[in-house]
Amino acid sequence: GKEIIFLSGISKLETNEERWNPFPWYREMREHNPIFFDEQQRVWNVFRYEDVKRVLSDYKTFTSERERSTIPIQLESSINLTSVDPPEHRKRRGLLASAFTPRSLDAWKPRIQAVVDFLIQGISAEDLSKPVDIYERFAVRLPVTIIADLLGVPNSDWEQIKEWSDILFLPHHQEEIEETTKQKAKVMKEFGAYLLPLVKQKRSQPQDDILSDLTQAEYEGTKLTDEEVVGSGIGLLGAGNETTTTWLTQCFYYFAKEGVYPQLRKQPELIPQACEEVLRYHFIASLDRAVKEDTDVLGVPMKRGEIVIAWMSSANRDERQFVGGETFDIHRQNSKEHLSFGNGQHFCLGAPLARLETQYAMTSFMKAFANIRLAEGYRPWDHLVSHGSTLTSLPIYIDR
Ligand code: HEM
């Protein structure tokens, strides 16, 4: 595997409260230190919108083919998408791309709506008198159910799938690295052993699902091996899960906190836009690339092989791109220019799916319920994933 770069060693955000609200640090960096080299781990860091976008998309200068990385999951599969550049990348992406076009997703709309309706119906009259953990009851279950269905994995196993993918995506922390690495290796084994018989069965009797399609897909004239299909399955089950859950949870949180829920309910045409604003305003994310040849395109000399971290959640608040960027505004015209889905060749393949899920979820929720309010005394930073910045609980009151 790749050598691990620890994000926490760079940002020095120590408390959960700082991890929940790294925005003052980002702002400080954008204004006074927009491109800096961390001597300890020997990595570049960029914080401004234009620079972040360039690092993500200019693959001729900033390659995805790197020896060191911050990313928590390393799938060294021969068809891994995130660690190769074009033209190789285009071939691999083609294997999956057709499943995620807006047109293919049209077929999934009724299924997504059915799962949304099922989860809403699960909120009983009794639930309305006390706080409901909307993370657990809704935001976790929608993405994991849908991605399992899409891949053709029994969605009744959602709890197991969720547990595995959560572990695989746990952020790396210096003090616990040996333990986390062991834990992840164990999960890879178990997850693989679970998927392998399913993949074998789908190879002999293909169904209408993505795993079946992958068993039939050809890469450079040969079919993918069972192991390659299993590897892609693990990658997709993970990629489609925690990210979308976090987005949904943050939508509930900000619509309640900012008091915009009743307005969105009255003007549902604003919902997609408001959901994008959540993804711009608060979605903690960064990615890394390696310098391909010595360059000074960003105005400082960077050497071949050096790693550059692009801090998207800082770029998303950059006043140079978003007027009043530190303010949450559901009427902002250009929210969708956020970089939370990446940019360029590697732009998130699942973005159309994640958008569909989030828009359907919020629209149907608003049809069913008049308002939501945060539980008294709720402090998001008391509920973050270990050493990370994502929520693991969100109790809200739901008004009929
Ligand atoms: C790539 C974010 C949901 C599948 C990416 C990248 C980002 C991202 C930033 C770019 C990686 C890079 O440039 O190295 C998100 C966010 C999501 C989300 C914020 C939800 C809110 C999903 C879903 C799926 C998915 C639902 C699939 C079921 C993928 C795949 C790639 C990818 C396969 C690799 C694309 C490539 O390298 O060509 N995602 N993602 N994502 N995402 Fe997502």
Short mmCIF file of C-alpha atoms and ligand atoms in Angstrom, two decimals:
data_model
loop_
_atom_site.label_atom_id
_atom_site.label_comp_id
_atom_site.label_asym_id
_atom_site.label_seq_id
_atom_site.Cartn_x
_atom_site.Cartn_y
_atom_site.Cartn_z
CA GLY A 1 0.00 0.00 0.00
CA LYS A 2 0.87 3.66 -0.14
CA GLU A 3 2.67 5.46 2.64
CA ILE A 4 0.13 7.29 4.80
CA ILE A 5 0.09 11.07 5.21
CA PHE A 6 -1.70 12.17 8.39
CA LEU A 7 -4.04 15.11 7.82
CA SER A 8 -4.29 15.71 11.55
CA GLY A 9 -0.55 16.36 11.70
CA ILE A 10 -0.98 19.22 9.26
CA SER A 11 -4.14 20.94 10.43
CA LYS A 12 -3.41 20.56 14.15
CA LEU A 13 -7.11 20.69 14.90
CA GLU A 14 -7.05 19.04 18.28
CA THR A 15 -10.48 19.23 19.86
CA ASN A 16 -13.69 17.91 18.37
CA GLU A 17 -15.02 21.43 18.38
CA GLU A 18 -12.12 22.51 16.15
CA ARG A 19 -12.62 19.49 13.92
CA TRP A 20 -16.28 20.42 13.50
CA ASN A 21 -15.37 24.04 12.80
CA PRO A 22 -12.01 24.19 10.99
CA PHE A 23 -13.21 27.22 9.02
CA PRO A 24 -11.32 29.90 11.00
CA TRP A 25 -8.11 27.95 10.32
CA TYR A 26 -8.96 27.62 6.62
CA ARG A 27 -9.61 31.36 6.41
CA GLU A 28 -6.31 32.11 8.12
CA MET A 29 -4.54 29.89 5.60
CA ARG A 30 -6.35 31.36 2.58
CA GLU A 31 -5.45 34.87 3.61
CA HIS A 32 -1.93 34.49 5.00
CA ASN A 33 -0.54 31.14 3.95
CA PRO A 34 -2.46 29.98 0.85
CA ILE A 35 0.25 27.60 -0.37
CA PHE A 36 2.46 26.21 2.33
CA PHE A 37 4.88 23.34 2.67
CA ASP A 38 4.54 21.22 5.80
CA GLU A 39 8.14 20.36 6.71
CA GLN A 40 7.30 17.53 9.06
CA GLN A 41 5.47 15.33 6.55
CA ARG A 42 6.93 17.10 3.52
CA VAL A 43 3.67 17.96 1.72
CA TRP A 44 2.28 21.05 0.02
CA ASN A 45 -1.11 22.42 1.05
CA VAL A 46 -3.35 24.68 -1.03
CA PHE A 47 -6.41 26.49 0.28
CA ARG A 48 -7.73 28.90 -2.36
CA TYR A 49 -10.46 27.98 -4.84
CA GLU A 50 -8.48 28.50 -8.04
CA ASP A 51 -5.47 26.55 -6.76
CA VAL A 52 -7.54 23.68 -5.37
CA LYS A 53 -9.43 23.36 -8.65
CA ARG A 54 -6.19 23.36 -10.62
CA VAL A 55 -4.58 20.68 -8.44
CA LEU A 56 -7.63 18.45 -8.81
CA SER A 57 -8.06 18.82 -12.55
CA ASP A 58 -4.65 19.50 -14.13
CA TYR A 59 -3.53 15.87 -14.26
CA LYS A 60 -0.58 16.64 -16.50
CA THR A 61 0.98 18.60 -13.64
CA PHE A 62 -0.66 16.97 -10.62
CA THR A 63 -0.92 13.23 -11.07
CA SER A 64 -3.17 10.78 -9.21
CA GLU A 65 -0.38 8.19 -9.56
CA ARG A 66 1.32 8.69 -6.20
CA GLU A 67 3.37 6.79 -3.63
CA ARG A 68 1.99 8.58 -0.56
CA SER A 69 -1.58 9.61 0.18
CA THR A 70 -4.00 10.87 2.83
CA ILE A 71 -6.91 8.74 1.63
CA PRO A 72 -8.14 6.30 4.25
CA ILE A 73 -8.91 3.38 1.94
CA GLN A 74 -6.41 1.87 -0.44
CA LEU A 75 -7.77 -0.52 -2.99
CA GLU A 76 -4.81 -1.55 -5.11
CA SER A 77 -7.08 -3.21 -7.63
CA SER A 78 -6.00 -3.27 -11.28
CA ILE A 79 -9.19 -1.38 -12.10
CA ASN A 80 -9.00 1.21 -9.30
CA LEU A 81 -10.07 4.59 -10.68
CA THR A 82 -8.71 7.06 -8.19
CA SER A 83 -5.01 6.32 -8.57
CA VAL A 84 -4.56 6.59 -12.34
CA ASP A 85 -4.48 9.38 -14.93
CA PRO A 86 -5.83 9.48 -18.49
CA PRO A 87 -5.62 7.72 -20.88
CA GLU A 88 -5.63 4.63 -18.60
CA HIS A 89 -8.22 6.27 -16.36
CA ARG A 90 -10.69 6.71 -19.22
CA LYS A 91 -10.65 2.98 -19.99
CA ARG A 92 -11.28 2.01 -16.39
CA ARG A 93 -13.94 4.64 -15.80
CA GLY A 94 -15.76 3.43 -18.90
CA LEU A 95 -16.37 0.10 -17.14
CA LEU A 96 -18.57 1.80 -14.57
CA ALA A 97 -19.70 5.00 -16.17
CA SER A 98 -22.75 3.65 -17.97
CA ALA A 99 -24.33 2.55 -14.69
CA PHE A 100 -24.25 6.09 -13.30
CA THR A 101 -25.45 8.26 -16.18
CA PRO A 102 -28.57 10.32 -15.47
CA ARG A 103 -30.37 8.10 -17.98
CA SER A 104 -29.49 4.84 -16.21
CA LEU A 105 -30.49 6.48 -12.96
CA ASP A 106 -33.94 7.27 -14.35
CA ALA A 107 -34.71 3.60 -13.96
CA TRP A 108 -33.78 3.91 -10.27
CA LYS A 109 -36.03 6.82 -9.42
CA PRO A 110 -39.06 4.73 -8.37
CA ARG A 111 -36.85 2.54 -6.19
CA ILE A 112 -35.24 5.54 -4.48
CA GLN A 113 -38.69 7.05 -3.91
CA ALA A 114 -39.94 3.77 -2.44
CA VAL A 115 -37.07 3.58 0.06
CA VAL A 116 -37.56 7.24 1.02
CA ASP A 117 -41.30 6.62 1.55
CA PHE A 118 -40.61 3.50 3.60
CA LEU A 119 -38.23 5.38 5.90
CA ILE A 120 -40.66 8.28 6.32
CA GLN A 121 -43.52 5.91 7.13
CA GLY A 122 -41.26 4.41 9.78
CA ILE A 123 -41.53 7.65 11.74
CA SER A 124 -44.53 6.99 13.96
CA ALA A 125 -46.93 9.31 15.80
CA GLU A 126 -45.12 8.34 18.98
CA ASP A 127 -41.79 9.54 17.53
CA LEU A 128 -43.22 13.01 17.12
CA SER A 129 -43.30 13.67 20.88
CA LYS A 130 -39.56 13.18 21.41
CA PRO A 131 -36.28 13.74 19.56
CA VAL A 132 -35.65 11.25 16.76
CA ASP A 133 -32.09 10.42 15.73
CA ILE A 134 -32.47 11.27 12.06
CA TYR A 135 -28.90 10.11 11.35
CA GLU A 136 -29.66 6.60 12.45
CA ARG A 137 -33.25 6.40 11.28
CA PHE A 138 -32.88 8.00 7.89
CA ALA A 139 -29.51 9.34 6.76
CA VAL A 140 -27.63 6.07 7.23
CA ARG A 141 -30.25 3.81 5.80
CA LEU A 142 -31.12 5.47 2.51
CA PRO A 143 -27.67 5.42 0.83
CA VAL A 144 -26.69 1.96 2.06
CA THR A 145 -29.98 0.43 0.91
CA ILE A 146 -29.79 2.06 -2.52
CA ILE A 147 -26.16 1.22 -3.21
CA ALA A 148 -26.74 -2.39 -2.11
CA ASP A 149 -29.72 -2.63 -4.48
CA LEU A 150 -27.77 -1.07 -7.35
CA LEU A 151 -24.93 -3.54 -6.94
CA GLY A 152 -27.24 -6.48 -6.42
CA VAL A 153 -26.22 -7.21 -2.83
CA PRO A 154 -29.02 -8.17 -0.39
CA ASN A 155 -30.08 -4.90 1.25
CA SER A 156 -31.18 -6.85 4.33
CA ASP A 157 -27.44 -7.04 5.11
CA TRP A 158 -27.24 -3.23 5.31
CA GLU A 159 -26.08 -3.13 8.92
CA GLN A 160 -23.11 -5.36 8.21
CA ILE A 161 -22.24 -3.48 5.01
CA LYS A 162 -22.47 -0.16 6.84
CA GLU A 163 -20.23 -1.40 9.67
CA TRP A 164 -17.59 -2.64 7.24
CA SER A 165 -17.55 0.46 5.07
CA ASP A 166 -17.40 2.76 8.10
CA ILE A 167 -14.25 0.99 9.28
CA LEU A 168 -12.67 1.08 5.82
CA PHE A 169 -13.21 4.85 5.64
CA LEU A 170 -12.08 5.68 9.19
CA PRO A 171 -9.60 8.54 9.08
CA HIS A 172 -6.02 7.60 9.90
CA HIS A 173 -4.73 8.84 13.22
CA GLN A 174 -1.06 8.74 14.11
CA GLU A 175 -1.40 7.23 17.58
CA GLU A 176 -3.72 4.43 16.50
CA ILE A 177 -2.35 3.66 13.10
CA GLU A 178 -1.25 0.08 13.73
CA GLU A 179 -4.58 -0.87 15.21
CA THR A 180 -6.60 0.84 12.45
CA THR A 181 -4.50 -0.76 9.72
CA LYS A 182 -5.06 -4.19 11.25
CA GLN A 183 -8.76 -3.53 11.63
CA LYS A 184 -9.06 -2.41 8.01
CA ALA A 185 -7.16 -5.44 6.72
CA LYS A 186 -9.49 -7.72 8.66
CA VAL A 187 -12.56 -5.98 7.25
CA MET A 188 -11.20 -6.22 3.70
CA LYS A 189 -10.91 -9.97 4.18
CA GLU A 190 -14.40 -10.38 5.65
CA PHE A 191 -16.04 -8.07 3.12
CA GLY A 192 -14.27 -9.90 0.29
CA ALA A 193 -15.31 -13.30 1.60
CA TYR A 194 -18.89 -12.08 1.78
CA LEU A 195 -18.93 -10.71 -1.79
CA LEU A 196 -16.98 -13.47 -3.55
CA PRO A 197 -19.74 -16.14 -3.65
CA LEU A 198 -22.23 -13.49 -4.78
CA VAL A 199 -19.93 -12.47 -7.61
CA LYS A 200 -19.39 -16.07 -8.69
CA GLN A 201 -23.12 -16.63 -8.76
CA LYS A 202 -23.69 -13.47 -10.79
CA ARG A 203 -21.04 -14.49 -13.28
CA SER A 204 -22.91 -17.68 -14.09
CA GLN A 205 -26.39 -16.16 -13.79
CA PRO A 206 -26.16 -12.43 -14.50
CA GLN A 207 -28.96 -10.26 -13.13
CA ASP A 208 -29.84 -6.66 -13.80
CA ASP A 209 -27.30 -5.10 -11.42
CA ILE A 210 -23.85 -3.53 -11.42
CA LEU A 211 -21.92 -6.51 -10.02
CA SER A 212 -23.38 -8.73 -12.75
CA ASP A 213 -22.46 -6.13 -15.38
CA LEU A 214 -18.90 -6.03 -14.07
CA THR A 215 -18.52 -9.82 -14.30
CA GLN A 216 -19.34 -9.52 -18.02
CA ALA A 217 -17.38 -6.32 -18.71
CA GLU A 218 -14.19 -6.57 -20.72
CA TYR A 219 -11.04 -4.68 -19.92
CA GLU A 220 -8.43 -4.72 -22.70
CA GLY A 221 -10.04 -7.74 -24.26
CA THR A 222 -10.33 -9.89 -21.12
CA LYS A 223 -13.11 -10.21 -18.62
CA LEU A 224 -12.48 -8.95 -15.10
CA THR A 225 -11.53 -11.59 -12.54
CA ASP A 226 -13.79 -12.34 -9.58
CA GLU A 227 -11.28 -10.59 -7.34
CA GLU A 228 -11.38 -7.44 -9.46
CA VAL A 229 -15.17 -7.38 -9.34
CA VAL A 230 -15.08 -7.90 -5.57
CA GLY A 231 -12.60 -5.02 -5.23
CA SER A 232 -14.82 -2.68 -7.25
CA GLY A 233 -17.81 -3.78 -5.21
CA ILE A 234 -16.10 -2.89 -1.95
CA GLY A 235 -15.03 0.46 -3.40
CA LEU A 236 -18.52 1.34 -4.60
CA LEU A 237 -20.31 0.13 -1.47
CA GLY A 238 -17.98 2.32 0.55
CA ALA A 239 -17.87 5.38 -1.72
CA GLY A 240 -21.62 5.57 -1.97
CA ASN A 241 -22.23 5.33 1.74
CA GLU A 242 -20.69 7.55 4.36
CA THR A 243 -20.40 10.55 2.03
CA THR A 244 -24.10 10.61 1.15
CA THR A 245 -25.09 9.90 4.77
CA THR A 246 -23.02 12.88 5.88
CA TRP A 247 -24.58 15.10 3.22
CA LEU A 248 -28.12 14.10 4.25
CA THR A 249 -27.36 14.60 7.94
CA GLN A 250 -25.90 18.03 7.30
CA CYS A 251 -29.00 19.00 5.27
CA PHE A 252 -31.23 18.17 8.24
CA TYR A 253 -28.86 19.96 10.59
CA TYR A 254 -28.53 23.21 8.62
CA PHE A 255 -32.17 23.39 7.52
CA ALA A 256 -33.13 23.13 11.21
CA LYS A 257 -30.38 25.35 12.59
CA GLU A 258 -30.82 28.12 10.02
CA GLY A 259 -34.61 27.95 10.26
CA VAL A 260 -35.09 27.60 6.50
CA TYR A 261 -37.11 24.37 6.57
CA PRO A 262 -40.57 26.04 6.50
CA GLN A 263 -39.51 28.28 3.62
CA LEU A 264 -38.14 25.36 1.60
CA ARG A 265 -41.34 23.48 2.29
CA LYS A 266 -43.30 26.35 0.77
CA GLN A 267 -40.90 26.63 -2.19
CA PRO A 268 -39.72 23.09 -2.92
CA GLU A 269 -38.15 24.28 -6.18
CA LEU A 270 -35.39 25.73 -3.97
CA ILE A 271 -34.53 22.37 -2.40
CA PRO A 272 -31.88 21.13 -4.88
CA GLN A 273 -30.12 24.47 -4.65
CA ALA A 274 -30.29 24.50 -0.85
CA CYS A 275 -28.83 20.97 -0.69
CA GLU A 276 -25.90 22.09 -2.88
CA GLU A 277 -25.37 25.03 -0.54
CA VAL A 278 -25.01 22.58 2.37
CA LEU A 279 -22.37 20.68 0.40
CA ARG A 280 -20.55 23.95 -0.28
CA TYR A 281 -20.92 25.43 3.19
CA HIS A 282 -19.90 22.47 5.29
CA PHE A 283 -18.52 19.24 3.90
CA ILE A 284 -15.05 18.51 5.26
CA ALA A 285 -12.94 17.14 2.43
CA SER A 286 -9.49 17.20 0.94
CA LEU A 287 -7.69 15.19 -1.73
CA ASP A 288 -4.08 14.74 -2.73
CA ARG A 289 -2.03 14.52 -5.92
CA ALA A 290 1.68 14.23 -6.71
CA VAL A 291 3.74 16.76 -8.69
CA LYS A 292 4.50 15.08 -12.03
CA GLU A 293 7.39 17.28 -13.18
CA ASP A 294 9.07 20.25 -11.48
CA THR A 295 6.64 23.14 -11.82
CA ASP A 296 5.83 26.65 -10.68
CA VAL A 297 2.30 26.90 -12.07
CA LEU A 298 1.00 27.86 -8.63
CA GLY A 299 3.67 30.55 -8.24
CA VAL A 300 6.02 28.57 -6.02
CA PRO A 301 8.61 26.02 -7.12
CA MET A 302 7.34 22.47 -6.59
CA LYS A 303 9.49 19.42 -7.19
CA ARG A 304 8.62 16.25 -9.01
CA GLY A 305 7.19 13.63 -6.63
CA GLU A 306 6.13 16.06 -3.94
CA ILE A 307 2.60 15.59 -2.63
CA VAL A 308 0.05 18.40 -2.78
CA ILE A 309 -3.07 18.40 -0.61
CA ALA A 310 -6.04 20.30 -2.04
CA TRP A 311 -8.31 21.49 0.78
CA MET A 312 -11.74 21.55 -0.89
CA SER A 313 -13.67 22.57 2.20
CA SER A 314 -11.52 25.69 2.39
CA ALA A 315 -11.90 26.43 -1.33
CA ASN A 316 -15.67 26.19 -0.90
CA ARG A 317 -15.63 29.21 1.41
CA ASP A 318 -13.23 31.31 -0.67
CA GLU A 319 -14.62 34.84 -1.02
CA ARG A 320 -12.83 35.11 -4.38
CA GLN A 321 -15.30 32.57 -5.72
CA PHE A 322 -18.31 32.84 -3.40
CA VAL A 323 -19.42 36.31 -2.33
CA GLY A 324 -19.96 36.25 1.43
CA GLY A 325 -18.61 32.73 1.37
CA GLU A 326 -18.74 32.24 5.14
CA THR A 327 -22.51 32.74 5.15
CA PHE A 328 -25.07 29.97 4.59
CA ASP A 329 -27.41 31.22 1.86
CA ILE A 330 -29.99 29.02 0.16
CA HIS A 331 -30.42 31.68 -2.55
CA ARG A 332 -26.77 31.74 -3.56
CA GLN A 333 -26.62 31.46 -7.35
CA ASN A 334 -23.36 29.56 -7.73
CA SER A 335 -23.41 27.07 -4.81
CA LYS A 336 -23.06 24.25 -7.33
CA GLU A 337 -19.52 25.41 -8.16
CA HIS A 338 -18.35 23.84 -4.88
CA LEU A 339 -15.55 21.30 -5.15
CA SER A 340 -16.95 18.68 -2.74
CA PHE A 341 -17.40 16.24 -5.64
CA GLY A 342 -13.92 16.98 -6.96
CA ASN A 343 -13.21 18.44 -10.40
CA GLY A 344 -12.02 17.31 -13.81
CA GLN A 345 -11.44 13.71 -14.93
CA HIS A 346 -12.11 12.22 -11.51
CA PHE A 347 -15.27 14.19 -10.79
CA CYS A 348 -17.39 11.97 -8.56
CA LEU A 349 -19.05 9.26 -10.62
CA GLY A 350 -21.80 8.92 -8.02
CA ALA A 351 -22.72 12.61 -7.87
CA PRO A 352 -25.93 12.20 -9.93
CA LEU A 353 -27.00 9.37 -7.63
CA ALA A 354 -26.14 11.23 -4.42
CA ARG A 355 -28.03 14.29 -5.71
CA LEU A 356 -31.07 12.24 -6.59
CA GLU A 357 -31.14 10.59 -3.16
CA THR A 358 -30.72 13.85 -1.27
CA GLN A 359 -33.29 15.79 -3.31
CA TYR A 360 -35.89 13.01 -3.10
CA ALA A 361 -35.26 12.59 0.62
CA MET A 362 -35.60 16.24 1.52
CA THR A 363 -38.56 16.89 -0.81
CA SER A 364 -40.57 13.95 0.51
CA PHE A 365 -39.66 14.69 4.10
CA MET A 366 -40.95 18.23 3.70
CA LYS A 367 -44.17 17.00 2.16
CA ALA A 368 -44.72 14.76 5.18
CA PHE A 369 -43.67 17.04 8.04
CA ALA A 370 -44.26 20.74 8.75
CA ASN A 371 -41.01 21.51 10.55
CA ILE A 372 -37.89 20.11 12.24
CA ARG A 373 -36.04 21.53 15.24
CA LEU A 374 -32.72 20.59 16.86
CA ALA A 375 -32.96 18.90 20.27
CA GLU A 376 -32.16 21.19 23.22
CA GLY A 377 -28.48 21.44 24.03
CA TYR A 378 -27.40 19.51 20.94
CA ARG A 379 -23.76 20.21 20.15
CA PRO A 380 -22.61 18.56 16.91
CA TRP A 381 -19.01 18.27 18.08
CA ASP A 382 -20.10 15.90 20.86
CA HIS A 383 -21.11 13.40 18.17
CA LEU A 384 -18.21 13.15 15.73
CA VAL A 385 -16.70 9.96 14.39
CA SER A 386 -13.44 9.05 16.14
CA HIS A 387 -10.70 11.53 15.11
CA GLY A 388 -12.89 12.71 12.25
CA SER A 389 -15.35 15.42 11.39
CA THR A 390 -18.53 13.58 10.40
CA LEU A 391 -21.66 13.34 12.56
CA THR A 392 -22.80 10.05 14.04
CA SER A 393 -26.02 11.29 15.64
CA LEU A 394 -28.56 14.05 15.05
CA PRO A 395 -31.59 14.15 17.39
CA ILE A 396 -34.35 16.41 16.04
CA TYR A 397 -37.98 17.15 16.91
CA ILE A 398 -40.29 16.52 13.98
CA ASP A 399 -43.57 18.48 13.77
CA ARG A 400 -46.51 17.02 11.92
C1 HEM B 1 -14.94 10.12 -6.83
C2 HEM B 1 -17.02 12.81 -3.38
C3 HEM B 1 -20.97 9.97 -3.47
C4 HEM B 1 -18.57 6.91 -6.36
C5 HEM B 1 -15.19 11.13 -5.94
C6 HEM B 1 -14.33 12.27 -5.72
C7 HEM B 1 -14.91 13.00 -4.73
C8 HEM B 1 -16.14 12.35 -4.33
C9 HEM B 1 -14.36 14.29 -4.13
C10 HEM B 1 -13.03 12.60 -6.49
C11 HEM B 1 -11.84 11.76 -6.11
C12 HEM B 1 -10.57 12.23 -6.78
O1 HEM B 1 -10.55 13.25 -7.51
O2 HEM B 1 -9.50 11.61 -6.56
C13 HEM B 1 -18.29 12.29 -3.13
C14 HEM B 1 -19.29 12.92 -2.30
C15 HEM B 1 -20.41 12.12 -2.33
C16 HEM B 1 -20.09 10.99 -3.18
C17 HEM B 1 -19.10 14.24 -1.55
C18 HEM B 1 -21.75 12.29 -1.66
C19 HEM B 1 -22.17 13.37 -1.06
C20 HEM B 1 -20.68 8.90 -4.28
C21 HEM B 1 -21.57 7.83 -4.60
C22 HEM B 1 -20.87 6.96 -5.38
C23 HEM B 1 -19.56 7.50 -5.59
C24 HEM B 1 -23.03 7.72 -4.14
C25 HEM B 1 -21.27 5.65 -6.02
C26 HEM B 1 -22.13 4.88 -5.75
C27 HEM B 1 -17.39 7.53 -6.74
C28 HEM B 1 -16.42 6.93 -7.65
C29 HEM B 1 -15.37 7.86 -7.77
C30 HEM B 1 -15.73 9.00 -6.95
C31 HEM B 1 -16.51 5.57 -8.31
C32 HEM B 1 -14.09 7.72 -8.61
C33 HEM B 1 -14.19 8.51 -9.87
C34 HEM B 1 -12.88 8.59 -10.64
O3 HEM B 1 -11.80 8.51 -10.05
O4 HEM B 1 -12.95 8.70 -11.87
N1 HEM B 1 -16.29 11.21 -5.09
N2 HEM B 1 -18.80 11.13 -3.63
N3 HEM B 1 -19.48 8.68 -4.90
N4 HEM B 1 -16.95 8.77 -6.35
FE1 HEM B 1 -17.91 9.99 -5.06
#
